[in-house]
N, CA, C and O of each residue as an XYZ file, in Angstrom:
460
protein
N     -49.448     50.727    117.020
C     -50.213     51.131    118.227
C     -51.422     50.365    118.307
O     -52.230     50.263    117.384
N     -51.542     49.738    119.627
C     -52.494     48.816    119.912
C     -53.933     49.706    120.173
O     -53.984     50.646    120.966
N     -54.841     49.337    119.533
C     -56.228     49.984    119.641
C     -57.298     48.973    119.900
O     -57.348     47.978    119.176
N     -58.210     49.151    120.926
C     -59.199     48.346    121.364
C     -60.463     49.231    121.296
O     -60.500     50.308    121.892
N     -61.577     48.733    120.508
C     -62.872     49.508    120.263
C     -63.886     48.682    120.640
O     -64.128     47.671    119.981
N     -64.619     49.020    121.773
C     -65.766     48.150    122.352
C     -67.079     48.725    121.568
O     -67.122     49.802    120.975
N     -68.111     47.805    121.686
C     -69.336     48.195    121.146
C     -70.325     47.071    121.785
O     -69.940     45.987    122.224
N     -71.600     47.504    121.759
C     -72.668     46.561    122.312
C     -73.227     47.023    123.628
O     -74.200     46.411    124.069
N     -72.739     48.010    124.295
C     -73.294     48.510    125.466
C     -74.724     49.015    125.271
O     -75.214     49.123    124.147
N     -75.358     49.312    126.353
C     -76.747     49.980    126.293
C     -77.645     49.708    127.598
O     -77.204     49.230    128.643
N     -78.848     50.055    127.390
C     -79.804     49.968    128.671
C     -80.664     48.616    128.385
O     -81.284     48.429    127.338
N     -80.615     47.802    129.354
C     -81.394     46.718    129.469
C     -82.090     46.408    130.879
O     -81.587     46.769    131.943
N     -83.245     45.736    130.787
C     -83.959     45.417    131.997
C     -83.380     44.332    132.775
O     -82.840     43.430    132.134
N     -83.396     44.262    134.038
C     -83.009     43.161    134.896
C     -83.427     41.836    134.276
O     -84.570     41.656    133.856
N     -82.523     40.965    134.234
C     -82.825     39.598    133.689
C     -82.595     39.386    132.085
O     -82.701     38.322    131.474
N     -82.255     40.661    131.562
C     -82.021     40.533    130.093
C     -80.684     40.246    129.867
O     -79.922     39.950    130.787
N     -80.287     40.325    128.502
C     -78.962     39.906    128.000
C     -78.452     41.122    127.046
O     -79.195     41.864    126.403
N     -77.068     41.172    127.085
C     -76.313     41.944    126.174
C     -75.021     41.204    125.737
O     -74.412     40.394    126.437
N     -74.710     41.570    124.558
C     -73.234     40.986    124.120
C     -72.388     42.255    123.700
O     -72.692     43.088    122.846
N     -71.348     42.216    124.429
C     -70.265     43.142    124.057
C     -69.230     42.520    123.177
O     -68.889     41.338    123.236
N     -68.742     43.454    122.323
C     -67.693     43.060    121.344
C     -66.652     44.017    121.444
O     -66.921     45.196    121.675
N     -65.226     43.531    121.256
C     -64.169     44.531    121.229
C     -63.338     43.980    119.929
O     -63.028     42.806    119.727
N     -63.067     45.053    119.138
C     -62.193     44.786    117.894
C     -60.804     45.379    118.332
O     -60.612     46.443    118.922
N     -59.926     44.502    117.932
C     -58.459     44.797    118.272
C     -57.673     45.070    117.061
O     -57.928     44.451    116.028
N     -56.597     46.083    117.113
C     -55.704     46.244    116.123
C     -54.473     46.688    116.592
O     -54.371     47.182    117.714
N     -53.366     46.536    115.709
C     -52.053     46.888    116.201
C     -51.233     46.026    117.137
O     -50.291     46.435    117.815
N     -51.772     44.585    117.093
C     -51.074     43.783    117.923
C     -51.204     42.264    117.137
O     -52.047     42.057    116.264
N     -50.324     41.351    117.553
C     -50.652     39.929    117.114
C     -51.689     39.422    118.119
O     -51.411     39.098    119.274
N     -52.977     39.381    117.543
C     -54.067     39.151    118.370
C     -53.888     37.911    119.004
O     -54.113     37.770    120.206
N     -53.438     36.862    118.162
C     -53.567     35.365    118.679
C     -52.688     35.111    120.087
O     -52.942     34.185    120.858
N     -51.717     35.993    120.274
C     -50.922     35.675    121.478
C     -51.364     36.690    122.717
O     -50.783     36.674    123.802
N     -52.266     37.412    122.465
C     -52.698     38.387    123.634
C     -53.670     37.659    124.561
O     -54.502     36.837    124.176
N     -53.507     37.990    125.632
C     -54.536     37.802    126.723
C     -55.588     38.857    126.647
O     -55.283     40.050    126.651
N     -56.714     38.474    126.584
C     -57.715     39.608    126.346
C     -58.782     39.409    127.564
O     -58.877     38.345    128.177
N     -59.437     40.364    127.793
C     -60.374     40.529    128.782
C     -61.289     41.598    128.815
O     -61.232     42.491    127.969
N     -62.265     41.586    129.864
C     -63.123     42.591    130.309
C     -63.118     43.087    131.677
O     -63.213     42.261    132.585
N     -63.022     44.276    131.935
C     -63.134     44.851    133.193
C     -64.264     45.819    133.241
O     -64.756     46.255    132.201
N     -64.712     46.186    134.490
C     -65.854     47.207    134.509
C     -65.520     48.059    135.621
O     -64.688     47.669    136.440
N     -66.138     49.295    135.748
C     -66.080     50.332    136.702
C     -67.420     50.875    137.012
O     -67.947     51.583    136.154
N     -68.059     50.636    138.147
C     -69.223     51.209    138.523
C     -68.907     52.551    139.199
O     -67.783     52.700    139.680
N     -69.822     53.548    139.273
C     -69.812     54.821    139.754
C     -69.275     54.658    141.407
O     -69.858     54.035    142.295
N     -68.067     55.372    141.508
C     -67.550     55.366    142.931
C     -66.843     54.292    143.343
O     -66.439     54.235    144.505
N     -66.591     53.257    142.404
C     -65.880     52.051    142.704
C     -64.657     51.927    141.776
O     -64.625     52.591    140.739
N     -63.630     51.082    142.119
C     -62.444     50.937    141.283
C     -62.779     49.923    140.254
O     -63.675     49.085    140.362
N     -61.927     50.083    139.182
C     -62.091     49.151    138.066
C     -61.716     47.725    138.517
O     -60.738     47.514    139.234
N     -62.552     46.734    138.055
C     -62.582     45.427    138.549
C     -62.642     44.407    137.361
O     -63.248     44.600    136.307
N     -61.924     43.294    137.690
C     -61.993     42.174    136.570
C     -63.419     41.546    136.420
O     -64.113     41.224    137.384
N     -63.757     41.416    135.196
C     -64.989     40.607    134.949
C     -64.583     39.231    134.441
O     -65.015     38.207    134.970
N     -63.769     39.224    133.433
C     -63.346     38.068    132.751
C     -62.162     38.152    131.902
O     -61.963     39.212    131.308
N     -61.276     37.089    131.751
C     -60.261     37.092    130.958
C     -60.071     35.878    130.232
O     -60.421     34.828    130.771
N     -59.514     35.861    128.960
C     -59.353     34.589    128.187
C     -57.826     34.680    127.571
O     -57.355     35.695    127.058
N     -57.231     33.575    127.704
C     -55.814     33.586    127.243
C     -55.625     33.225    125.804
O     -56.645     32.932    125.181
N     -54.576     33.203    125.236
C     -54.127     32.882    123.891
C     -54.515     31.465    123.550
O     -54.693     31.142    122.376
N     -54.659     30.565    124.601
C     -55.034     29.305    124.385
C     -56.486     28.836    124.746
O     -56.956     27.701    124.667
N     -57.102     30.055    125.181
C     -58.630     29.739    125.509
C     -58.969     29.553    126.807
O     -60.143     29.387    127.140
N     -57.965     29.565    127.666
C     -58.491     29.392    129.089
C     -59.027     30.683    129.707
O     -58.582     31.800    129.445
N     -60.018     30.421    130.548
C     -60.923     31.646    130.906
C     -61.000     31.609    132.443
O     -60.943     30.570    133.100
N     -61.132     32.807    132.932
C     -61.128     33.204    134.405
C     -62.293     34.151    134.586
O     -62.416     35.063    133.768
N     -63.124     34.033    135.535
C     -64.297     34.943    135.745
C     -64.270     35.454    137.148
O     -63.735     34.797    138.040
N     -64.851     36.642    137.369
C     -65.071     37.091    138.676
C     -66.260     36.266    139.291
O     -67.161     35.885    138.543
N     -66.284     35.986    140.607
C     -67.407     35.168    141.287
C     -68.636     35.684    140.865
O     -69.496     34.915    140.435
N     -68.835     36.946    140.936
C     -70.041     37.769    140.799
C     -70.751     37.420    139.399
O     -71.970     37.503    139.249
N     -69.928     37.052    138.468
C     -70.582     36.799    137.092
C     -70.486     35.363    136.646
O     -71.046     35.022    135.604
N     -69.808     34.504    137.374
C     -69.760     33.143    136.976
C     -71.200     32.522    136.669
O     -72.131     32.803    137.424
N     -71.385     31.731    135.634
C     -72.576     31.220    135.443
C     -73.528     32.153    134.665
O     -74.527     31.666    134.136
N     -73.298     33.298    134.584
C     -74.144     34.473    133.861
C     -73.357     34.914    132.540
O     -73.901     35.011    131.439
N     -72.125     35.146    132.770
C     -71.363     35.711    131.659
C     -70.433     34.738    131.083
O     -69.961     33.833    131.772
N     -70.131     34.903    129.747
C     -69.218     33.917    128.886
C     -68.457     34.850    128.085
O     -68.995     35.717    127.396
N     -67.064     34.658    128.181
C     -66.013     35.493    127.348
C     -65.660     34.420    126.251
O     -65.556     33.209    126.446
N     -65.493     35.094    125.056
C     -64.986     34.224    123.961
C     -64.218     35.143    123.062
O     -64.286     36.372    123.111
N     -63.406     34.373    122.151
C     -62.693     35.166    121.235
C     -62.499     34.549    119.871
O     -62.463     33.323    119.759
N     -62.383     35.284    118.915
C     -62.327     34.911    117.518
C     -61.062     35.507    116.867
O     -61.064     36.645    116.399
N     -59.959     34.685    116.853
C     -58.723     35.144    116.431
C     -58.700     35.612    114.927
O     -58.006     36.551    114.535
N     -59.510     34.879    114.144
C     -59.512     35.293    112.744
C     -60.142     36.725    112.670
O     -59.654     37.570    111.920
N     -61.148     36.970    113.395
C     -61.744     38.441    113.457
C     -61.024     39.382    114.219
O     -61.265     40.586    114.137
N     -60.085     38.874    115.013
C     -59.234     39.747    115.935
C     -60.248     40.477    116.988
O     -60.162     41.670    117.276
N     -61.215     39.582    117.517
C     -62.160     40.160    118.412
C     -62.276     39.390    119.513
O     -61.864     38.231    119.467
N     -62.893     39.942    120.761
C     -63.181     39.395    121.914
C     -64.693     39.596    122.271
O     -65.214     40.652    121.913
N     -65.369     38.760    122.882
C     -66.788     39.051    123.184
C     -67.094     38.788    124.610
O     -66.294     38.127    125.273
N     -68.241     39.273    125.165
C     -68.625     39.138    126.504
C     -70.175     38.869    126.448
O     -70.899     39.862    126.381
N     -70.730     37.671    126.467
C     -71.989     37.485    126.329
C     -72.545     37.617    127.948
O     -72.003     36.942    128.824
N     -73.533     38.431    128.223
C     -74.070     38.599    129.556
C     -75.426     38.465    129.596
O     -76.254     39.191    129.046
N     -75.645     37.347    130.380
C     -77.224     36.981    130.567
C     -77.594     37.099    132.071
O     -76.788     37.188    132.997
N     -78.890     37.084    132.155
C     -79.412     37.314    133.566
C     -78.818     38.625    134.303
O     -78.329     38.659    135.432
N     -78.950     39.512    133.552
C     -78.168     40.800    134.122
C     -79.012     41.372    135.336
O     -80.233     41.273    135.453
N     -78.161     41.973    136.196
C     -78.655     42.532    137.562
C     -78.271     43.805    137.599
O     -77.247     44.151    137.011
N     -79.052     44.699    138.307
C     -78.809     46.071    138.392
C     -77.281     46.277    139.064
O     -76.773     47.393    138.957
N     -76.650     45.361    139.656
C     -75.384     45.660    140.156
C     -74.254     45.421    139.012
O     -73.052     45.562    139.234
N     -74.758     45.071    137.862
C     -73.953     44.896    136.712
C     -73.766     46.174    136.039
O     -72.913     46.244    135.153
N     -74.452     47.176    136.349
C     -74.436     48.604    135.715
C     -72.936     49.066    135.934
O     -72.347     49.020    137.015
N     -72.409     49.523    134.722
C     -71.024     49.960    134.983
C     -70.559     50.149    133.497
O     -71.161     49.675    132.534
N     -69.396     50.913    133.428
C     -68.692     50.988    132.272
C     -67.726     49.818    132.037
O     -66.875     49.511    132.872
N     -67.883     49.193    130.901
C     -67.136     48.036    130.622
C     -65.922     48.202    129.667
O     -66.101     48.628    128.526
N     -64.849     47.911    130.065
C     -63.511     48.141    129.198
C     -63.085     46.960    128.780
O     -63.201     45.968    129.499
N     -62.540     46.909    127.570
C     -61.763     45.784    126.822
C     -60.470     46.014    127.217
O     -60.006     47.154    127.243
N     -59.726     44.854    127.587
C     -58.389     44.829    127.925
C     -57.495     43.806    127.127
O     -57.864     42.671    126.824
N     -56.392     44.302    126.856
C     -55.345     43.439    126.248
C     -53.997     43.280    126.954
O     -53.325     44.282    127.198
N     -53.613     42.158    127.262
C     -52.254     42.014    127.854
C     -51.232     41.477    126.715
O     -51.378     40.348    126.247
N     -50.329     42.226    126.349
C     -49.575     41.920    125.093
C     -48.294     42.440    125.362
O     -48.135     43.622    125.665
N     -47.240     41.518    125.256
C     -45.853     41.639    125.235
C     -45.489     42.763    126.499
O     -44.928     43.848    126.346
N     -45.935     42.223    127.664
C     -45.728     42.871    128.901
C     -46.235     44.208    129.093
O     -45.848     44.976    129.974
N     -47.240     44.482    128.108
C     -47.941     45.795    128.196
C     -49.458     45.603    128.442
O     -49.995     44.559    128.072
N     -50.086     46.475    128.990
C     -51.575     46.497    129.422
C     -52.202     47.693    128.503
O     -51.727     48.820    128.361
N     -53.316     47.194    127.953
C     -54.035     48.043    126.977
C     -55.367     48.116    127.231
O     -55.920     47.089    127.627
N     -56.116     49.292    127.062
C     -57.420     49.467    127.366
C     -58.280     50.149    126.292
O     -57.839     51.086    125.627
N     -59.586     49.628    126.131
C     -60.423     50.574    125.385
C     -60.883     51.644    125.948
O     -60.423     51.987    127.037
N     -61.885     52.383    125.314
C     -62.428     53.649    125.799
C     -63.548     53.325    126.721
O     -63.975     54.147    127.531
N     -64.038     52.076    126.588
C     -65.212     51.715    127.488
C     -66.460     51.948    126.876
O     -66.593     52.886    126.089
N     -67.506     51.092    127.194
C     -68.898     51.143    126.798
C     -69.841     50.894    127.991
O     -69.809     49.921    128.744
N     -70.645     51.888    128.030
C     -71.740     51.901    129.198
C     -72.819     50.761    129.097
O     -73.487     50.562    128.082
N     -72.917     50.018    130.282
C     -74.028     49.126    130.341
C     -74.800     49.637    131.605
O     -74.239     49.892    132.670
N     -76.080     49.755    131.389
C     -77.046     50.106    132.454
C     -78.140     49.166    132.507
O     -78.894     49.037    131.543
N     -78.282     48.469    133.620
C     -79.252     47.581    133.949
C     -80.422     48.222    134.781
O     -80.162     48.860    135.801
N     -81.661     48.056    134.357
C     -82.656     48.800    135.143
C     -83.548     47.809    135.926
O     -84.001     46.830    135.334
N     -83.806     48.013    137.172
C     -84.458     46.998    138.012
C     -85.880     47.225    138.014
O     -86.623     46.485    138.660
């Protein structure tokens, strides 16, 4: 059973930084596409960033230059470094795994940016 557990969310002032982590189990991590999505109140869940098994990355335009996604296959973990945070980054952030034609999600971690 694939399990994804996020950590690292919290409250931060605008302009600050946070680093999210996601620990994965129940899958061959090295071949999974991993990513982060977010859902703000009243909005649909949206892509933040993804990273493939070979390290290719993709970012939403709104976070390019501020957020960095990375992975550590040995630790079976994916990370999201978020810098220069803005109030509009406030959302629940979900870890995502694309694995063997299935989509898997974590429970989410709240990120709140105060202006």
